PDB file of N, CA and C in Angstrom:
ATOM      1  N   UNK K  27       0.849  -1.181   0.000  1.00  0.00           N
ATOM      2  CA  UNK K  27       0.000   0.000   0.000  1.00  0.00           C
ATOM      3  C   UNK K  27       0.889   1.236   0.000  1.00  0.00           C
ATOM      4  N   UNK K  28       0.639   2.104  -0.953  1.00  0.00           N
ATOM      5  CA  UNK K  28       1.372   3.353  -1.077  1.00  0.00           C
ATOM      6  C   UNK K  28       0.861   4.334  -0.021  1.00  0.00           C
ATOM      7  N   UNK K  29       1.761   4.844   0.811  1.00  0.00           N
ATOM      8  CA  UNK K  29       1.377   5.745   1.900  1.00  0.00           C
ATOM      9  C   UNK K  29       0.786   7.049   1.368  1.00  0.00           C
ATOM     10  N   UNK K  30       1.264   7.506   0.215  1.00  0.00           N
ATOM     11  CA  UNK K  30       0.754   8.750  -0.353  1.00  0.00           C
ATOM     12  C   UNK K  30      -0.683   8.572  -0.868  1.00  0.00           C
ATOM     13  N   UNK K  31      -0.960   7.426  -1.455  1.00  0.00           N
ATOM     14  CA  UNK K  31      -2.327   7.155  -1.909  1.00  0.00           C
ATOM     15  C   UNK K  31      -3.259   7.032  -0.719  1.00  0.00           C
ATOM     16  N   UNK K  32      -2.820   6.331   0.307  1.00  0.00           N
ATOM     17  CA  UNK K  32      -3.634   6.167   1.505  1.00  0.00           C
ATOM     18  C   UNK K  32      -3.928   7.517   2.147  1.00  0.00           C
ATOM     19  N   UNK K  33      -2.912   8.359   2.264  1.00  0.00           N
ATOM     20  CA  UNK K  33      -3.096   9.686   2.846  1.00  0.00           C
ATOM     21  C   UNK K  33      -4.055  10.526   2.007  1.00  0.00           C
ATOM     22  N   UNK K  34      -3.888  10.486   0.697  1.00  0.00           N
ATOM     23  CA  UNK K  34      -4.776  11.232  -0.190  1.00  0.00           C
ATOM     24  C   UNK K  34      -6.209  10.741  -0.124  1.00  0.00           C
ATOM     25  N   UNK K  35      -6.384   9.422  -0.139  1.00  0.00           N
ATOM     26  CA  UNK K  35      -7.733   8.850  -0.067  1.00  0.00           C
ATOM     27  C   UNK K  35      -8.419   9.208   1.247  1.00  0.00           C
ATOM     28  N   UNK K  36      -7.682   9.100   2.344  1.00  0.00           N
ATOM     29  CA  UNK K  36      -8.282   9.380   3.645  1.00  0.00           C
ATOM     30  C   UNK K  36      -8.596  10.860   3.827  1.00  0.00           C
ATOM     31  N   UNK K  37      -7.745  11.741   3.312  1.00  0.00           N
ATOM     32  CA  UNK K  37      -8.041  13.174   3.421  1.00  0.00           C
ATOM     33  C   UNK K  37      -9.230  13.547   2.534  1.00  0.00           C
ATOM     34  N   UNK K  38      -9.329  12.933   1.362  1.00  0.00           N
ATOM     35  CA  UNK K  38     -10.480  13.170   0.488  1.00  0.00           C
ATOM     36  C   UNK K  38     -11.758  12.654   1.141  1.00  0.00           C
ATOM     37  N   UNK K  39     -11.688  11.483   1.712  1.00  0.00           N
ATOM     38  CA  UNK K  39     -12.842  10.910   2.397  1.00  0.00           C
ATOM     39  C   UNK K  39     -13.247  11.766   3.594  1.00  0.00           C
ATOM     40  N   UNK K  40     -12.259  12.278   4.334  1.00  0.00           N
ATOM     41  CA  UNK K  40     -12.561  13.151   5.472  1.00  0.00           C
ATOM     42  C   UNK K  40     -13.280  14.417   5.013  1.00  0.00           C
ATOM     43  N   UNK K  41     -12.849  14.991   3.894  1.00  0.00           N
ATOM     44  CA  UNK K  41     -13.498  16.197   3.373  1.00  0.00           C
ATOM     45  C   UNK K  41     -14.945  15.919   2.981  1.00  0.00           C
ATOM     46  N   UNK K  42     -15.189  14.785   2.359  1.00  0.00           N
ATOM     47  CA  UNK K  42     -16.555  14.430   1.958  1.00  0.00           C
ATOM     48  C   UNK K  42     -17.433  14.215   3.190  1.00  0.00           C
ATOM     49  N   UNK K  43     -16.899  13.536   4.194  1.00  0.00           N
ATOM     50  CA  UNK K  43     -17.667  13.279   5.415  1.00  0.00           C
ATOM     51  C   UNK K  43     -17.938  14.576   6.167  1.00  0.00           C
ATOM     52  N   UNK K  44     -16.963  15.480   6.206  1.00  0.00           N
ATOM     53  CA  UNK K  44     -17.172  16.775   6.856  1.00  0.00           C
ATOM     54  C   UNK K  44     -18.282  17.547   6.152  1.00  0.00           C
ATOM     55  N   UNK K  45     -18.294  17.526   4.823  1.00  0.00           N
ATOM     56  CA  UNK K  45     -19.356  18.196   4.071  1.00  0.00           C
ATOM     57  C   UNK K  45     -20.717  17.591   4.397  1.00  0.00           C
ATOM     58  N   UNK K  46     -20.806  16.268   4.383  1.00  0.00           N
ATOM     59  CA  UNK K  46     -22.082  15.616   4.695  1.00  0.00           C
ATOM     60  C   UNK K  46     -22.538  15.919   6.124  1.00  0.00           C
ATOM     61  N   UNK K  47     -21.605  15.905   7.072  1.00  0.00           N
ATOM     62  CA  UNK K  47     -21.959  16.217   8.458  1.00  0.00           C
ATOM     63  C   UNK K  47     -22.401  17.663   8.610  1.00  0.00           C
ATOM     64  N   UNK K  48     -21.751  18.578   7.900  1.00  0.00           N
ATOM     65  CA  UNK K  48     -22.135  19.992   7.945  1.00  0.00           C
ATOM     66  C   UNK K  48     -23.553  20.169   7.432  1.00  0.00           C
ATOM     67  N   UNK K  49     -23.857  19.530   6.321  1.00  0.00           N
ATOM     68  CA  UNK K  49     -25.203  19.631   5.758  1.00  0.00           C
ATOM     69  C   UNK K  49     -26.223  19.013   6.713  1.00  0.00           C
ATOM     70  N   UNK K  50     -25.903  17.849   7.246  1.00  0.00           N
ATOM     71  CA  UNK K  50     -26.843  17.122   8.100  1.00  0.00           C
ATOM     72  C   UNK K  50     -27.096  17.839   9.423  1.00  0.00           C
ATOM     73  N   UNK K  51     -26.030  18.339  10.071  1.00  0.00           N
ATOM     74  CA  UNK K  51     -26.181  18.977  11.378  1.00  0.00           C
ATOM     75  C   UNK K  51     -26.851  20.339  11.280  1.00  0.00           C
ATOM     76  N   UNK K  52     -26.529  21.107  10.252  1.00  0.00           N
ATOM     77  CA  UNK K  52     -27.119  22.441  10.123  1.00  0.00           C
ATOM     78  C   UNK K  52     -28.489  22.393   9.455  1.00  0.00           C
ATOM     79  N   UNK K  53     -28.841  21.255   8.867  1.00  0.00           N
ATOM     80  CA  UNK K  53     -30.095  21.096   8.129  1.00  0.00           C
ATOM     81  C   UNK K  53     -30.241  22.170   7.058  1.00  0.00           C
ATOM     82  N   UNK K  54     -29.100  22.525   6.454  1.00  0.00           N
ATOM     83  CA  UNK K  54     -29.101  23.537   5.405  1.00  0.00           C
ATOM     84  C   UNK K  54     -27.983  23.236   4.423  1.00  0.00           C
ATOM     85  N   UNK K  55     -28.253  23.496   3.171  1.00  0.00           N
ATOM     86  CA  UNK K  55     -27.219  23.335   2.151  1.00  0.00           C
ATOM     87  C   UNK K  55     -26.888  24.677   1.507  1.00  0.00           C
ATOM     88  N   UNK K  56     -27.139  25.749   2.237  1.00  0.00           N
ATOM     89  CA  UNK K  56     -26.832  27.088   1.741  1.00  0.00           C
ATOM     90  C   UNK K  56     -25.325  27.226   1.543  1.00  0.00           C
ATOM     91  N   UNK K  57     -24.949  27.799   0.422  1.00  0.00           N
ATOM     92  CA  UNK K  57     -23.541  28.022   0.127  1.00  0.00           C
ATOM     93  C   UNK K  57     -22.864  26.874  -0.589  1.00  0.00           C
ATOM     94  N   UNK K  58     -23.579  25.804  -0.848  1.00  0.00           N
ATOM     95  CA  UNK K  58     -23.009  24.649  -1.534  1.00  0.00           C
ATOM     96  C   UNK K  58     -23.600  24.586  -2.939  1.00  0.00           C
ATOM     97  N   UNK K  59     -22.745  24.432  -3.918  1.00  0.00           N
ATOM     98  CA  UNK K  59     -23.203  24.370  -5.302  1.00  0.00           C
ATOM     99  C   UNK K  59     -23.743  22.974  -5.609  1.00  0.00           C
ATOM    100  N   UNK K  60     -25.034  22.900  -5.833  1.00  0.00           N
ATOM    101  CA  UNK K  60     -25.647  21.625  -6.187  1.00  0.00           C
ATOM    102  C   UNK K  60     -25.188  21.131  -7.543  1.00  0.00           C
ATOM    103  N   UNK K  61     -24.983  22.062  -8.468  1.00  0.00           N
ATOM    104  CA  UNK K  61     -24.522  21.680  -9.803  1.00  0.00           C
ATOM    105  C   UNK K  61     -23.134  21.054  -9.741  1.00  0.00           C
ATOM    106  N   UNK K  62     -22.265  21.608  -8.921  1.00  0.00           N
ATOM    107  CA  UNK K  62     -20.921  21.041  -8.775  1.00  0.00           C
ATOM    108  C   UNK K  62     -20.979  19.653  -8.155  1.00  0.00           C
ATOM    109  N   UNK K  63     -21.874  19.460  -7.198  1.00  0.00           N
ATOM    110  CA  UNK K  63     -22.000  18.150  -6.564  1.00  0.00           C
ATOM    111  C   UNK K  63     -22.537  17.109  -7.540  1.00  0.00           C
ATOM    112  N   UNK K  64     -23.445  17.513  -8.425  1.00  0.00           N
ATOM    113  CA  UNK K  64     -23.929  16.596  -9.461  1.00  0.00           C
ATOM    114  C   UNK K  64     -22.783  16.222 -10.389  1.00  0.00           C
ATOM    115  N   UNK K  65     -21.954  17.195 -10.742  1.00  0.00           N
ATOM    116  CA  UNK K  65     -20.807  16.902 -11.600  1.00  0.00           C
ATOM    117  C   UNK K  65     -19.812  15.976 -10.910  1.00  0.00           C
ATOM    118  N   UNK K  66     -19.579  16.176  -9.596  1.00  0.00           N
ATOM    119  CA  UNK K  66     -18.708  15.261  -8.852  1.00  0.00           C
ATOM    120  C   UNK K  66     -19.265  13.839  -8.899  1.00  0.00           C
ATOM    121  N   UNK K  67     -20.562  13.698  -8.669  1.00  0.00           N
ATOM    122  CA  UNK K  67     -21.181  12.370  -8.707  1.00  0.00           C
ATOM    123  C   UNK K  67     -21.045  11.746 -10.090  1.00  0.00           C
ATOM    124  N   UNK K  68     -21.225  12.549 -11.117  1.00  0.00           N
ATOM    125  CA  UNK K  68     -21.082  12.054 -12.487  1.00  0.00           C
ATOM    126  C   UNK K  68     -19.647  11.626 -12.776  1.00  0.00           C
ATOM    127  N   UNK K  69     -18.695  12.420 -12.317  1.00  0.00           N
ATOM    128  CA  UNK K  69     -17.277  12.084 -12.521  1.00  0.00           C
ATOM    129  C   UNK K  69     -16.925  10.789 -11.800  1.00  0.00           C
ATOM    130  N   UNK K  70     -17.329  10.659 -10.530  1.00  0.00           N
ATOM    131  CA  UNK K  70     -17.008   9.436  -9.790  1.00  0.00           C
ATOM    132  C   UNK K  70     -17.671   8.220 -10.422  1.00  0.00           C
ATOM    133  N   UNK K  71     -18.896   8.374 -10.885  1.00  0.00           N
ATOM    134  CA  UNK K  71     -19.598   7.251 -11.508  1.00  0.00           C
ATOM    135  C   UNK K  71     -18.889   6.791 -12.769  1.00  0.00           C
ATOM    136  N   UNK K  72     -18.548   7.734 -13.638  1.00  0.00           N
ATOM    137  CA  UNK K  72     -17.890   7.345 -14.893  1.00  0.00           C
ATOM    138  C   UNK K  72     -16.452   6.898 -14.667  1.00  0.00           C
ATOM    139  N   UNK K  73     -15.796   7.500 -13.702  1.00  0.00           N
ATOM    140  CA  UNK K  73     -14.398   7.141 -13.439  1.00  0.00           C
ATOM    141  C   UNK K  73     -14.276   5.739 -12.851  1.00  0.00           C
ATOM    142  N   UNK K  74     -15.256   5.350 -12.071  1.00  0.00           N
ATOM    143  CA  UNK K  74     -15.176   4.071 -11.376  1.00  0.00           C
ATOM    144  C   UNK K  74     -16.064   3.002 -12.001  1.00  0.00           C
ATOM    145  N   UNK K  75     -16.337   3.102 -13.285  1.00  0.00           N
ATOM    146  CA  UNK K  75     -17.114   2.071 -13.977  1.00  0.00           C
ATOM    147  C   UNK K  75     -16.391   0.728 -14.020  1.00  0.00           C
ATOM    148  N   UNK K  76     -15.083   0.733 -13.805  1.00  0.00           N
ATOM    149  CA  UNK K  76     -14.336  -0.521 -13.819  1.00  0.00           C
ATOM    150  C   UNK K  76     -14.700  -1.425 -12.641  1.00  0.00           C
ATOM    151  N   UNK K  77     -15.488  -0.928 -11.698  1.00  0.00           N
ATOM    152  CA  UNK K  77     -15.962  -1.782 -10.607  1.00  0.00           C
ATOM    153  C   UNK K  77     -16.749  -2.971 -11.137  1.00  0.00           C
ATOM    154  N   UNK K  78     -17.411  -2.765 -12.256  1.00  0.00           N
ATOM    155  CA  UNK K  78     -18.254  -3.813 -12.823  1.00  0.00           C
ATOM    156  C   UNK K  78     -17.465  -4.848 -13.614  1.00  0.00           C
ATOM    157  N   UNK K  79     -16.225  -4.528 -13.977  1.00  0.00           N
ATOM    158  CA  UNK K  79     -15.479  -5.428 -14.856  1.00  0.00           C
ATOM    159  C   UNK K  79     -14.231  -6.043 -14.231  1.00  0.00           C
ATOM    160  N   UNK K  80     -13.581  -5.323 -13.325  1.00  0.00           N
ATOM    161  CA  UNK K  80     -12.321  -5.857 -12.791  1.00  0.00           C
ATOM    162  C   UNK K  80     -12.221  -5.619 -11.291  1.00  0.00           C
ATOM    163  N   UNK K  81     -11.604  -6.571 -10.618  1.00  0.00           N
ATOM    164  CA  UNK K  81     -11.361  -6.475  -9.182  1.00  0.00           C
ATOM    165  C   UNK K  81      -9.873  -6.287  -8.973  1.00  0.00           C
ATOM    166  N   UNK K  82      -9.503  -5.199  -8.293  1.00  0.00           N
ATOM    167  CA  UNK K  82      -8.091  -4.934  -8.020  1.00  0.00           C
ATOM    168  C   UNK K  82      -7.755  -5.319  -6.585  1.00  0.00           C
ATOM    169  N   UNK K  83      -8.508  -4.757  -5.640  1.00  0.00           N
ATOM    170  CA  UNK K  83      -8.323  -5.103  -4.237  1.00  0.00           C
ATOM    171  C   UNK K  83      -9.578  -4.714  -3.467  1.00  0.00           C
ATOM    172  N   UNK K  84      -9.715  -5.254  -2.276  1.00  0.00           N
ATOM    173  CA  UNK K  84     -10.863  -4.934  -1.443  1.00  0.00           C
ATOM    174  C   UNK K  84     -10.838  -3.460  -1.054  1.00  0.00           C
ATOM    175  N   UNK K  85      -9.652  -2.939  -0.735  1.00  0.00           N
ATOM    176  CA  UNK K  85      -9.508  -1.524  -0.388  1.00  0.00           C
ATOM    177  C   UNK K  85      -9.968  -0.642  -1.541  1.00  0.00           C
ATOM    178  N   UNK K  86      -9.506  -0.924  -2.735  1.00  0.00           N
ATOM    179  CA  UNK K  86      -9.835  -0.133  -3.915  1.00  0.00           C
ATOM    180  C   UNK K  86     -11.341  -0.150  -4.182  1.00  0.00           C
ATOM    181  N   UNK K  87     -11.935  -1.314  -4.145  1.00  0.00           N
ATOM    182  CA  UNK K  87     -13.367  -1.440  -4.387  1.00  0.00           C
ATOM    183  C   UNK K  87     -14.169  -0.716  -3.311  1.00  0.00           C
ATOM    184  N   UNK K  88     -13.768  -0.880  -2.055  1.00  0.00           N
ATOM    185  CA  UNK K  88     -14.472  -0.234  -0.947  1.00  0.00           C
ATOM    186  C   UNK K  88     -14.425   1.282  -1.068  1.00  0.00           C
ATOM    187  N   UNK K  89     -13.259   1.838  -1.350  1.00  0.00           N
ATOM    188  CA  UNK K  89     -13.124   3.293  -1.467  1.00  0.00           C
ATOM    189  C   UNK K  89     -13.952   3.826  -2.629  1.00  0.00           C
ATOM    190  N   UNK K  90     -13.965   3.124  -3.734  1.00  0.00           N
ATOM    191  CA  UNK K  90     -14.749   3.571  -4.887  1.00  0.00           C
ATOM    192  C   UNK K  90     -16.240   3.583  -4.566  1.00  0.00           C
ATOM    193  N   UNK K  91     -16.715   2.541  -3.917  1.00  0.00           N
ATOM    194  CA  UNK K  91     -18.130   2.469  -3.558  1.00  0.00           C
ATOM    195  C   UNK K  91     -18.480   3.570  -2.554  1.00  0.00           C
ATOM    196  N   UNK K  92     -17.595   3.828  -1.606  1.00  0.00           N
ATOM    197  CA  UNK K  92     -17.839   4.887  -0.622  1.00  0.00           C
ATOM    198  C   UNK K  92     -17.877   6.252  -1.297  1.00  0.00           C
ATOM    199  N   UNK K  93     -16.945   6.523  -2.196  1.00  0.00           N
ATOM    200  CA  UNK K  93     -16.932   7.807  -2.907  1.00  0.00           C
ATOM    201  C   UNK K  93     -18.220   8.007  -3.695  1.00  0.00           C
ATOM    202  N   UNK K  94     -18.629   6.986  -4.433  1.00  0.00           N
ATOM    203  CA  UNK K  94     -19.853   7.101  -5.229  1.00  0.00           C
ATOM    204  C   UNK K  94     -21.065   7.282  -4.312  1.00  0.00           C
ATOM    205  N   UNK K  95     -21.136   6.498  -3.257  1.00  0.00           N
ATOM    206  CA  UNK K  95     -22.263   6.601  -2.325  1.00  0.00           C
ATOM    207  C   UNK K  95     -22.350   7.956  -1.644  1.00  0.00           C
ATOM    208  N   UNK K  96     -21.215   8.465  -1.199  1.00  0.00           N
ATOM    209  CA  UNK K  96     -21.206   9.777  -0.548  1.00  0.00           C
ATOM    210  C   UNK K  96     -21.561  10.888  -1.525  1.00  0.00           C
ATOM    211  N   UNK K  97     -21.122  10.764  -2.757  1.00  0.00           N
ATOM    212  CA  UNK K  97     -21.450  11.780  -3.759  1.00  0.00           C
ATOM    213  C   UNK K  97     -22.951  11.834  -4.012  1.00  0.00           C
ATOM    214  N   UNK K  98     -23.553  10.674  -4.180  1.00  0.00           N
ATOM    215  CA  UNK K  98     -24.995  10.654  -4.417  1.00  0.00           C
ATOM    216  C   UNK K  98     -25.786  10.991  -3.154  1.00  0.00           C
ATOM    217  N   UNK K  99     -25.244  10.709  -1.975  1.00  0.00           N
ATOM    218  CA  UNK K  99     -25.900  11.125  -0.732  1.00  0.00           C
ATOM    219  C   UNK K  99     -25.913  12.647  -0.627  1.00  0.00           C
ATOM    220  N   UNK K 100     -24.825  13.290  -1.023  1.00  0.00           N
ATOM    221  CA  UNK K 100     -24.770  14.750  -1.017  1.00  0.00           C
ATOM    222  C   UNK K 100     -25.788  15.332  -1.987  1.00  0.00           C
ATOM    223  N   UNK K 101     -25.861  14.776  -3.189  1.00  0.00           N
ATOM    224  CA  UNK K 101     -26.838  15.250  -4.180  1.00  0.00           C
ATOM    225  C   UNK K 101     -28.261  15.044  -3.658  1.00  0.00           C
ATOM    226  N   UNK K 102     -28.514  13.907  -3.033  1.00  0.00           N
ATOM    227  CA  UNK K 102     -29.839  13.636  -2.469  1.00  0.00           C
ATOM    228  C   UNK K 102     -30.201  14.667  -1.404  1.00  0.00           C
ATOM    229  N   UNK K 103     -29.254  14.952  -0.506  1.00  0.00           N
ATOM    230  CA  UNK K 103     -29.538  15.922   0.547  1.00  0.00           C
ATOM    231  C   UNK K 103     -29.824  17.303  -0.027  1.00  0.00           C
ATOM    232  N   UNK K 104     -29.067  17.698  -1.041  1.00  0.00           N
ATOM    233  CA  UNK K 104     -29.232  19.037  -1.607  1.00  0.00           C
ATOM    234  C   UNK K 104     -30.540  19.162  -2.374  1.00  0.00           C
ATOM    235  N   UNK K 105     -30.832  18.215  -3.243  1.00  0.00           N
ATOM    236  CA  UNK K 105     -31.965  18.356  -4.156  1.00  0.00           C
ATOM    237  C   UNK K 105     -33.265  17.720  -3.671  1.00  0.00           C
ATOM    238  N   UNK K 106     -33.207  16.839  -2.689  1.00  0.00           N
ATOM    239  CA  UNK K 106     -34.428  16.168  -2.234  1.00  0.00           C
ATOM    240  C   UNK K 106     -34.765  16.528  -0.782  1.00  0.00           C
ATOM    241  N   UNK K 107     -33.902  16.123   0.113  1.00  0.00           N
ATOM    242  CA  UNK K 107     -34.190  16.255   1.537  1.00  0.00           C
ATOM    243  C   UNK K 107     -34.242  17.713   1.995  1.00  0.00           C
ATOM    244  N   UNK K 108     -33.280  18.525   1.546  1.00  0.00           N
ATOM    245  CA  UNK K 108     -33.182  19.909   2.011  1.00  0.00           C
ATOM    246  C   UNK K 108     -33.349  20.904   0.871  1.00  0.00           C
ATOM    247  N   UNK K 109     -34.219  20.600  -0.069  1.00  0.00           N
ATOM    248  CA  UNK K 109     -34.344  21.458  -1.247  1.00  0.00           C
ATOM    249  C   UNK K 109     -34.870  22.846  -0.905  1.00  0.00           C
ATOM    250  N   UNK K 110     -35.550  23.002   0.220  1.00  0.00           N
ATOM    251  CA  UNK K 110     -36.040  24.320   0.620  1.00  0.00           C
ATOM    252  C   UNK K 110     -34.894  25.263   0.993  1.00  0.00           C
ATOM    253  N   UNK K 111     -33.760  24.706   1.408  1.00  0.00           N
ATOM    254  CA  UNK K 111     -32.625  25.552   1.802  1.00  0.00           C
ATOM    255  C   UNK K 111     -31.631  25.755   0.673  1.00  0.00           C
ATOM    256  N   UNK K 112     -31.842  25.086  -0.441  1.00  0.00           N
ATOM    257  CA  UNK K 112     -30.936  25.238  -1.586  1.00  0.00           C
ATOM    258  C   UNK K 112     -31.323  26.484  -2.367  1.00  0.00           C
ATOM    259  N   UNK K 113     -30.370  27.371  -2.567  1.00  0.00           N
ATOM    260  CA  UNK K 113     -30.621  28.620  -3.281  1.00  0.00           C
ATOM    261  C   UNK K 113     -30.073  28.512  -4.693  1.00  0.00           C
ATOM    262  N   UNK K 114     -30.923  28.101  -5.600  1.00  0.00           N
ATOM    263  CA  UNK K 114     -30.518  27.937  -6.991  1.00  0.00           C
ATOM    264  C   UNK K 114     -30.173  29.243  -7.677  1.00  0.00           C
ATOM    265  N   UNK K 115     -30.679  30.358  -7.163  1.00  0.00           N
ATOM    266  CA  UNK K 115     -30.375  31.662  -7.760  1.00  0.00           C
ATOM    267  C   UNK K 115     -28.909  32.040  -7.594  1.00  0.00           C
ATOM    268  N   UNK K 116     -28.288  31.576  -6.531  1.00  0.00           N
ATOM    269  CA  UNK K 116     -26.880  31.889  -6.293  1.00  0.00           C
ATOM    270  C   UNK K 116     -25.932  30.824  -6.841  1.00  0.00           C
ATOM    271  N   UNK K 117     -26.478  29.734  -7.314  1.00  0.00           N
ATOM    272  CA  UNK K 117     -25.656  28.680  -7.920  1.00  0.00           C
ATOM    273  C   UNK K 117     -25.498  29.020  -9.400  1.00  0.00           C
ATOM    274  N   UNK K 118     -24.514  29.855  -9.684  1.00  0.00           N
ATOM    275  CA  UNK K 118     -24.368  30.419 -11.032  1.00  0.00           C
ATOM    276  C   UNK K 118     -23.377  29.656 -11.891  1.00  0.00           C
ATOM    277  N   UNK K 119     -22.986  28.483 -11.477  1.00  0.00           N
ATOM    278  CA  UNK K 119     -22.039  27.695 -12.260  1.00  0.00           C
ATOM    279  C   UNK K 119     -22.680  27.302 -13.580  1.00  0.00           C
ATOM    280  N   UNK K 120     -22.030  27.615 -14.676  1.00  0.00           N
ATOM    281  CA  UNK K 120     -22.565  27.336 -16.015  1.00  0.00           C
ATOM    282  C   UNK K 120     -22.112  25.946 -16.459  1.00  0.00           C
ATOM    283  N   UNK K 121     -22.932  24.964 -16.195  1.00  0.00           N
ATOM    284  CA  UNK K 121     -22.607  23.570 -16.465  1.00  0.00           C
ATOM    285  C   UNK K 121     -22.372  23.323 -17.951  1.00  0.00           C
ATOM    286  N   UNK K 122     -23.123  23.996 -18.802  1.00  0.00           N
ATOM    287  CA  UNK K 122     -23.006  23.744 -20.241  1.00  0.00           C
ATOM    288  C   UNK K 122     -21.634  24.119 -20.789  1.00  0.00           C
ATOM    289  N   UNK K 123     -20.957  25.085 -20.159  1.00  0.00           N
ATOM    290  CA  UNK K 123     -19.613  25.449 -20.603  1.00  0.00           C
ATOM    291  C   UNK K 123     -18.600  24.346 -20.306  1.00  0.00           C
ATOM    292  N   UNK K 124     -18.943  23.452 -19.423  1.00  0.00           N
ATOM    293  CA  UNK K 124     -18.071  22.328 -19.095  1.00  0.00           C
ATOM    294  C   UNK K 124     -18.508  21.052 -19.805  1.00  0.00           C
ATOM    295  N   UNK K 125     -19.789  20.785 -19.823  1.00  0.00           N
ATOM    296  CA  UNK K 125     -20.306  19.538 -20.385  1.00  0.00           C
ATOM    297  C   UNK K 125     -20.110  19.454 -21.896  1.00  0.00           C
ATOM    298  N   UNK K 126     -20.385  20.529 -22.612  1.00  0.00           N
ATOM    299  CA  UNK K 126     -20.304  20.491 -24.081  1.00  0.00           C
ATOM    300  C   UNK K 126     -18.883  20.196 -24.567  1.00  0.00           C
ATOM    301  N   UNK K 127     -17.846  20.922 -24.103  1.00  0.00           N
ATOM    302  CA  UNK K 127     -16.497  20.582 -24.580  1.00  0.00           C
ATOM    303  C   UNK K 127     -16.034  19.189 -24.140  1.00  0.00           C
ATOM    304  N   UNK K 128     -16.363  18.815 -22.916  1.00  0.00           N
ATOM    305  CA  UNK K 128     -15.953  17.499 -22.426  1.00  0.00           C
ATOM    306  C   UNK K 128     -16.669  16.399 -23.201  1.00  0.00           C
ATOM    307  N   UNK K 129     -17.942  16.605 -23.493  1.00  0.00           N
ATOM    308  CA  UNK K 129     -18.676  15.630 -24.301  1.00  0.00           C
ATOM    309  C   UNK K 129     -18.082  15.492 -25.687  1.00  0.00           C
ATOM    310  N   UNK K 130     -17.667  16.614 -26.266  1.00  0.00           N
ATOM    311  CA  UNK K 130     -17.015  16.568 -27.578  1.00  0.00           C
ATOM    312  C   UNK K 130     -15.675  15.869 -27.531  1.00  0.00           C
ATOM    313  N   UNK K 131     -14.893  16.146 -26.490  1.00  0.00           N
ATOM    314  CA  UNK K 131     -13.586  15.500 -26.351  1.00  0.00           C
ATOM    315  C   UNK K 131     -13.709  14.004 -26.084  1.00  0.00           C
ATOM    316  N   UNK K 132     -14.811  13.591 -25.487  1.00  0.00           N
ATOM    317  CA  UNK K 132     -15.002  12.170 -25.183  1.00  0.00           C
ATOM    318  C   UNK K 132     -15.097  11.326 -26.446  1.00  0.00           C
ATOM    319  N   UNK K 133     -15.487  11.934 -27.546  1.00  0.00           N
ATOM    320  CA  UNK K 133     -15.623  11.189 -28.796  1.00  0.00           C
ATOM    321  C   UNK K 133     -14.333  11.135 -29.601  1.00  0.00           C
ATOM    322  N   UNK K 134     -13.292  11.826 -29.156  1.00  0.00           N
ATOM    323  CA  UNK K 134     -12.011  11.786 -29.881  1.00  0.00           C
ATOM    324  C   UNK K 134     -11.270  10.491 -29.659  1.00  0.00           C
TER     325      UNK K 134
END
C-alpha cells in the first residue's frame, strides 16, 4: 500500500464526510453548489465504472463504492431532503460550458 495514496484517499474521504456532516447537522445546504456536486457524482460514476469489470483489491473497491455513495448522498440531501434551503439563484455555475467541450472530447 502506497502511503501517499492512503493519505490522499483518507483526506479526500474526510473532506466528503465533513461536508455531509455539515449539511446534516445544520439542516441547510446554503452556500453549496448543487450543480458542482452533481458533476462530482457524475465524474465518480464514470471514473469508477471498472468496478463492474475488474477487481483490483478490497480496499480499492471499498473506497470507490464509498466515494460514489457519498457523492450521491450529497446530491440527495441538496436536491431532495433539504431542497427548501438550496438557493438555486446563487448557484451560477454554467454547467453547459463544461459539459459540451468534455462531451465533444469524449468522442475523440
